mmCIF file of C-alpha atoms in Angstrom:
data_model
loop_
_atom_site.group_PDB
_atom_site.id
_atom_site.type_symbol
_atom_site.label_atom_id
_atom_site.label_comp_id
_atom_site.label_asym_id
_atom_site.label_seq_id
_atom_site.Cartn_x
_atom_site.Cartn_y
_atom_site.Cartn_z
ATOM 1 C CA ASP A 3 10.021 -12.751 -16.104
ATOM 2 C CA SER A 4 6.214 -11.917 -17.403
ATOM 3 C CA LEU A 5 4.898 -13.434 -14.078
ATOM 4 C CA ALA A 6 6.815 -10.756 -12.077
ATOM 5 C CA LEU A 7 4.617 -7.491 -11.117
ATOM 6 C CA ASN A 8 7.237 -5.280 -12.596
ATOM 7 C CA TYR A 9 7.813 -7.211 -15.937
ATOM 8 C CA ASP A 10 9.387 -4.972 -18.626
ATOM 9 C CA PRO A 11 8.405 -6.181 -22.169
ATOM 10 C CA LEU A 12 11.121 -3.977 -23.380
ATOM 11 C CA ALA A 13 13.874 -5.300 -21.390
ATOM 12 C CA THR A 14 16.082 -8.123 -22.933
ATOM 13 C CA ILE A 15 18.564 -8.614 -20.152
ATOM 14 C CA ASP A 16 17.373 -9.672 -16.733
ATOM 15 C CA ASP A 17 18.984 -7.332 -13.890
ATOM 16 C CA GLY A 18 17.764 -9.388 -11.000
ATOM 17 C CA SER A 19 14.955 -6.839 -10.135
ATOM 18 C CA CYS A 20 11.859 -8.839 -10.522
ATOM 19 C CA ASN A 21 9.522 -8.454 -7.768
ATOM 20 C CA TYR A 22 6.615 -10.783 -6.765
ATOM 21 C CA VAL A 23 3.785 -10.190 -3.888
ATOM 22 C CA VAL A 24 4.133 -12.610 -1.416
ATOM 23 C CA THR A 25 0.471 -13.306 0.039
ATOM 24 C CA SER A 26 1.023 -15.331 2.970
ATOM 25 C CA SER A 27 0.992 -12.363 5.171
ATOM 26 C CA ALA A 28 -0.973 -12.149 8.647
ATOM 27 C CA PRO A 29 -3.740 -9.635 8.541
ATOM 28 C CA LEU A 30 -2.081 -7.253 10.849
ATOM 29 C CA PHE A 31 -3.464 -3.837 11.208
ATOM 30 C CA PHE A 32 -3.073 -0.439 12.916
ATOM 31 C CA SER A 33 -4.889 -0.505 16.168
ATOM 32 C CA GLU A 34 -3.875 2.853 17.636
ATOM 33 C CA TYR A 35 -2.168 6.219 16.468
ATOM 34 C CA ALA A 36 -1.296 9.110 18.576
ATOM 35 C CA GLU A 37 0.036 12.500 17.557
ATOM 36 C CA GLY A 38 0.429 14.060 20.891
ATOM 37 C CA SER A 39 2.123 17.030 22.366
ATOM 38 C CA SER A 40 5.895 17.333 21.518
ATOM 39 C CA ASN A 41 7.379 14.005 20.870
ATOM 40 C CA ASN A 42 4.361 12.119 22.389
ATOM 41 C CA LYS A 43 3.725 10.035 19.277
ATOM 42 C CA TYR A 44 3.496 6.371 18.483
ATOM 43 C CA LEU A 45 2.004 3.654 16.238
ATOM 44 C CA GLU A 46 0.303 0.448 17.875
ATOM 45 C CA ILE A 47 -0.026 -2.734 15.485
ATOM 46 C CA PHE A 48 -2.319 -5.588 16.509
ATOM 47 C CA ASN A 49 -2.008 -8.992 15.559
ATOM 48 C CA PRO A 50 -5.562 -10.556 15.485
ATOM 49 C CA THR A 51 -4.157 -14.239 15.000
ATOM 50 C CA SER A 52 -3.562 -17.155 17.132
ATOM 51 C CA ASP A 53 -0.339 -17.525 16.117
ATOM 52 C CA THR A 54 3.224 -15.361 16.931
ATOM 53 C CA VAL A 55 3.924 -13.429 13.738
ATOM 54 C CA PHE A 56 7.492 -12.442 13.080
ATOM 55 C CA LEU A 57 8.142 -9.222 11.410
ATOM 56 C CA ASP A 58 10.878 -9.817 9.196
ATOM 57 C CA ASN A 59 8.855 -9.225 5.932
ATOM 58 C CA TYR A 60 6.833 -6.576 7.521
ATOM 59 C CA ALA A 61 7.501 -2.878 7.511
ATOM 60 C CA THR A 62 5.996 0.580 7.555
ATOM 61 C CA ALA A 63 6.374 2.735 4.672
ATOM 62 C CA ASN A 64 5.657 6.556 4.813
ATOM 63 C CA THR A 65 5.566 9.920 3.142
ATOM 64 C CA THR A 66 6.321 13.061 4.765
ATOM 65 C CA ASN A 67 4.120 16.435 4.152
ATOM 66 C CA GLY A 68 3.670 16.040 0.629
ATOM 67 C CA VAL A 69 5.028 13.285 -1.701
ATOM 68 C CA THR A 70 7.580 12.974 -4.275
ATOM 69 C CA THR A 71 5.135 10.737 -6.636
ATOM 70 C CA VAL A 72 1.785 10.230 -6.220
ATOM 71 C CA GLY A 73 0.579 6.657 -4.837
ATOM 72 C CA VAL A 74 4.310 6.003 -3.847
ATOM 73 C CA TYR A 75 5.867 5.908 -0.376
ATOM 74 C CA GLU A 76 9.303 7.953 0.315
ATOM 75 C CA TYR A 77 10.549 5.921 3.201
ATOM 76 C CA TRP A 78 10.622 2.143 3.861
ATOM 77 C CA ASN A 79 11.013 1.446 7.621
ATOM 78 C CA ASP A 80 11.946 -2.203 8.635
ATOM 79 C CA PHE A 81 10.917 -3.271 12.001
ATOM 80 C CA ASP A 82 14.016 -4.213 14.334
ATOM 81 C CA ALA A 83 15.441 -7.604 13.503
ATOM 82 C CA GLY A 84 13.970 -10.513 15.364
ATOM 83 C CA LYS A 85 11.025 -8.888 16.740
ATOM 84 C CA TYR A 86 7.559 -10.366 16.628
ATOM 85 C CA ILE A 87 3.999 -9.795 17.720
ATOM 86 C CA LEU A 88 2.582 -12.446 20.109
ATOM 87 C CA PRO A 89 -1.302 -13.867 19.101
ATOM 88 C CA ASN A 90 -3.973 -11.142 20.006
ATOM 89 C CA ASP A 91 -1.063 -8.890 21.135
ATOM 90 C CA VAL A 92 0.223 -5.110 19.960
ATOM 91 C CA TYR A 93 3.494 -3.986 18.805
ATOM 92 C CA VAL A 94 4.177 -0.437 19.507
ATOM 93 C CA ILE A 95 6.451 2.083 17.753
ATOM 94 C CA ALA A 96 6.954 5.056 19.830
ATOM 95 C CA HIS A 97 9.175 8.265 19.647
ATOM 96 C CA PRO A 98 12.449 7.864 21.749
ATOM 97 C CA SER A 99 11.711 11.020 23.687
ATOM 98 C CA ALA A 100 7.948 10.351 24.259
ATOM 99 C CA ASP A 101 6.386 10.527 27.795
ATOM 100 C CA PRO A 102 7.530 7.357 29.817
ATOM 101 C CA GLN A 103 4.042 6.255 29.942
ATOM 102 C CA ILE A 104 4.205 5.552 26.352
ATOM 103 C CA LEU A 105 7.648 4.261 26.347
ATOM 104 C CA ALA A 106 6.753 1.569 28.877
ATOM 105 C CA PHE A 107 4.634 -0.087 26.100
ATOM 106 C CA ALA A 108 7.071 0.653 23.152
ATOM 107 C CA ASP A 109 8.754 -2.675 21.422
ATOM 108 C CA GLU A 110 10.844 -0.227 19.294
ATOM 109 C CA THR A 111 11.574 3.453 18.971
ATOM 110 C CA HIS A 112 11.725 5.592 15.688
ATOM 111 C CA SER A 113 12.544 9.111 15.639
ATOM 112 C CA TYR A 114 10.552 10.204 12.657
ATOM 113 C CA LEU A 115 6.761 9.853 13.239
ATOM 114 C CA SER A 116 3.741 11.716 12.068
ATOM 115 C CA ASN A 117 3.184 15.317 12.701
ATOM 116 C CA GLY A 118 -0.303 14.772 11.264
ATOM 117 C CA ASP A 119 0.243 15.020 7.469
ATOM 118 C CA ASP A 120 2.479 11.859 6.991
ATOM 119 C CA GLY A 121 0.862 9.228 5.541
ATOM 120 C CA TYR A 122 1.741 5.499 6.880
ATOM 121 C CA GLY A 123 1.326 1.982 5.347
ATOM 122 C CA LEU A 124 1.693 -1.042 6.917
ATOM 123 C CA VAL A 125 3.178 -3.355 4.398
ATOM 124 C CA TYR A 126 4.325 -6.996 3.579
ATOM 125 C CA GLY A 127 7.021 -8.067 1.201
ATOM 126 C CA SER A 128 10.563 -7.248 -0.096
ATOM 127 C CA LYS A 129 11.817 -3.753 0.054
ATOM 128 C CA PRO A 130 12.007 -2.375 -3.582
ATOM 129 C CA SER A 131 15.409 -1.093 -4.727
ATOM 130 C CA SER A 132 13.848 2.270 -5.071
ATOM 131 C CA PRO A 133 10.379 3.737 -4.027
ATOM 132 C CA VAL A 134 7.552 2.454 -6.127
ATOM 133 C CA GLY A 135 3.877 1.788 -5.842
ATOM 134 C CA PRO A 136 2.508 -1.842 -4.584
ATOM 135 C CA SER A 137 1.487 -2.848 -8.163
ATOM 136 C CA SER A 138 4.978 -3.039 -9.154
ATOM 137 C CA GLY A 139 6.974 -3.111 -6.170
ATOM 138 C CA GLY A 140 6.655 -6.671 -4.767
ATOM 139 C CA TYR A 141 4.724 -5.543 -1.845
ATOM 140 C CA ILE A 142 1.040 -5.284 -0.593
ATOM 141 C CA ILE A 143 -0.413 -2.571 1.749
ATOM 142 C CA LEU A 144 -2.106 -4.430 4.693
ATOM 143 C CA ASP A 145 -3.317 -1.076 6.412
ATOM 144 C CA MET A 146 -3.046 2.804 6.071
ATOM 145 C CA ILE A 147 -3.396 5.678 8.240
ATOM 146 C CA GLY A 148 -3.431 8.774 5.786
ATOM 147 C CA ASP A 149 -2.300 8.054 2.226
ATOM 148 C CA TRP A 150 0.431 8.713 -0.310
ATOM 149 C CA ASN A 151 -1.579 11.093 -2.559
ATOM 150 C CA GLY A 152 -0.135 14.089 -1.460
ATOM 151 C CA ASP A 153 -0.110 16.963 1.197
ATOM 152 C CA PRO A 154 -3.321 17.272 3.350
ATOM 153 C CA GLY A 155 -2.674 20.261 5.016
ATOM 154 C CA GLU A 156 -2.648 19.865 8.898
ATOM 155 C CA GLY A 157 -4.000 16.445 8.838
ATOM 156 C CA TRP A 158 -6.597 14.225 7.235
ATOM 157 C CA PRO A 159 -10.206 14.200 8.492
ATOM 158 C CA VAL A 160 -11.439 11.230 10.362
ATOM 159 C CA ALA A 161 -15.113 10.512 11.604
ATOM 160 C CA GLY A 162 -16.189 13.772 10.438
ATOM 161 C CA GLU A 163 -13.553 15.492 12.699
ATOM 162 C CA SER A 164 -11.306 17.668 10.519
ATOM 163 C CA ASP A 165 -7.451 17.529 10.821
ATOM 164 C CA ALA A 166 -7.987 14.437 13.175
ATOM 165 C CA THR A 167 -4.722 12.900 12.489
ATOM 166 C CA LYS A 168 -2.909 15.949 14.093
ATOM 167 C CA ASP A 169 -3.374 16.641 17.844
ATOM 168 C CA HIS A 170 -5.244 13.701 18.502
ATOM 169 C CA THR A 171 -5.210 9.961 19.250
ATOM 170 C CA LEU A 172 -7.038 7.469 17.045
ATOM 171 C CA VAL A 173 -8.252 4.332 18.332
ATOM 172 C CA ARG A 174 -9.639 1.211 15.976
ATOM 173 C CA LYS A 175 -12.972 0.322 16.608
ATOM 174 C CA CYS A 176 -13.417 -3.187 18.288
ATOM 175 C CA ASP A 177 -15.439 -4.440 15.292
ATOM 176 C CA VAL A 178 -12.664 -3.892 12.746
ATOM 177 C CA THR A 179 -10.993 -7.526 12.447
ATOM 178 C CA SER A 180 -8.585 -6.271 9.595
ATOM 179 C CA GLY A 181 -6.652 -3.707 8.005
ATOM 180 C CA ASN A 182 -7.872 -1.392 5.043
ATOM 181 C CA SER A 183 -5.776 -0.056 2.453
ATOM 182 C CA ASP A 184 -8.679 2.314 1.339
ATOM 183 C CA TRP A 185 -7.798 5.344 3.924
ATOM 184 C CA THR A 186 -10.983 7.177 2.638
ATOM 185 C CA ALA A 187 -13.249 4.214 3.543
ATOM 186 C CA SER A 188 -11.396 3.576 6.692
ATOM 187 C CA ALA A 189 -11.494 7.322 7.967
ATOM 188 C CA GLY A 190 -15.159 7.591 7.001
ATOM 189 C CA THR A 191 -17.153 10.655 7.187
ATOM 190 C CA ASP A 192 -18.674 10.626 10.699
ATOM 191 C CA SER A 193 -18.507 8.657 13.992
ATOM 192 C CA LEU A 194 -20.831 5.918 12.386
ATOM 193 C CA ASN A 195 -19.269 4.841 9.319
ATOM 194 C CA SER A 196 -15.846 5.509 10.268
ATOM 195 C CA GLU A 197 -13.332 2.547 11.493
ATOM 196 C CA TRP A 198 -11.897 4.880 13.972
ATOM 197 C CA ILE A 199 -12.856 6.606 17.357
ATOM 198 C CA VAL A 200 -11.181 10.094 17.490
ATOM 199 C CA TYR A 201 -9.899 10.930 20.949
ATOM 200 C CA ASP A 202 -8.327 14.243 22.376
ATOM 201 C CA GLN A 203 -4.732 14.837 22.096
ATOM 202 C CA ASN A 204 -2.450 12.844 24.754
ATOM 203 C CA THR A 205 -5.260 10.162 25.308
ATOM 204 C CA TRP A 206 -3.094 6.982 26.106
ATOM 205 C CA THR A 207 -5.850 4.946 27.948
ATOM 206 C CA TYR A 208 -6.059 2.318 25.613
ATOM 207 C CA LEU A 209 -2.218 2.038 24.446
ATOM 208 C CA GLY A 210 -0.707 -1.551 25.057
ATOM 209 C CA SER A 211 -3.875 -3.515 24.347
ATOM 210 C CA HIS A 212 -6.464 -3.912 21.512
ATOM 211 C CA LEU A 213 -10.065 -5.097 22.251
ATOM 212 C CA THR A 214 -11.572 -7.108 19.173
ATOM 213 C CA PRO A 215 -13.940 -8.673 18.630
ATOM 214 C CA CYS A 216 -16.086 -6.328 20.523
ATOM 215 C CA SER A 217 -17.094 -7.662 24.350
ATOM 216 C CA SER A 218 -20.807 -7.594 24.945
ATOM 217 C CA VAL A 219 -19.712 -6.088 28.380
ATOM 218 C CA GLN A 220 -16.982 -3.209 28.632
ATOM 219 C CA LEU A 221 -17.112 -0.916 31.704
ATOM 220 C CA GLY A 222 -16.561 3.152 31.356
ATOM 221 C CA CYS A 223 -18.214 6.280 31.279
ATOM 222 C CA THR A 224 -21.332 6.222 29.224
ATOM 223 C CA ASP A 225 -22.633 9.766 29.778
ATOM 224 C CA SER A 226 -21.936 11.681 26.385
ATOM 225 C CA LEU A 227 -21.773 14.784 28.199
ATOM 226 C CA ALA A 228 -18.854 13.725 30.693
ATOM 227 C CA LEU A 229 -15.229 14.577 29.675
ATOM 228 C CA ASN A 230 -14.206 10.995 29.984
ATOM 229 C CA TYR A 231 -16.906 9.716 27.961
ATOM 230 C CA ASP A 232 -15.947 6.263 26.364
ATOM 231 C CA PRO A 233 -17.963 5.544 23.298
ATOM 232 C CA LEU A 234 -16.684 1.805 23.540
ATOM 233 C CA ALA A 235 -18.183 1.420 26.964
ATOM 234 C CA THR A 236 -21.607 -0.650 27.237
ATOM 235 C CA LEU A 237 -21.930 -0.468 31.083
ATOM 236 C CA ASP A 238 -21.419 2.540 33.387
ATOM 237 C CA ASP A 239 -18.689 2.007 35.899
#
């Protein structure tokens, strides 16, 4: 089928493998990520719409350490059957041995989460019969944490912080309203152009909810010299 993304002009018999991108996805995106001590790891996904989004056609797809093929995931992780995200709510995937404070917010558990150098994509579409890139696989990438281009070392830099995807918590800025398949642009080069705020390891203060769009007033510590400085705060409490 010449309309399929994986059309093969050399094929003479259709083997049923044609894939097509379905464009009716909701603009879900990663709102938080944690690579904490021990198994204190999680991914948080935000639904910015006014509709309940069922997750049957969504998945996370990841590489581990290096990659088998540049630009291609290695593992496709479907969400648990029947799961959904309520309007303006979050969905948390946590390690089953994470701290009880994390598990209290978990909507499902997954034993293999990032050690800092594993690229995760939030994807929409059908699972290919074997790992391929989105251009031929019939799926789209809604958002990324890290990439599928190779081993970054200990982790990827974010907002000018080296190895920020290891031993840190990342929180999406409140002015980000959709995902970004371009990880380099999402990570940025400093605290101003990054879509993320980098927090110390085992910071779980923001887990379980996400703020967007930005509120004109947000209480917190506004003193940058304080240990609990909150760059999202607009009014010191």
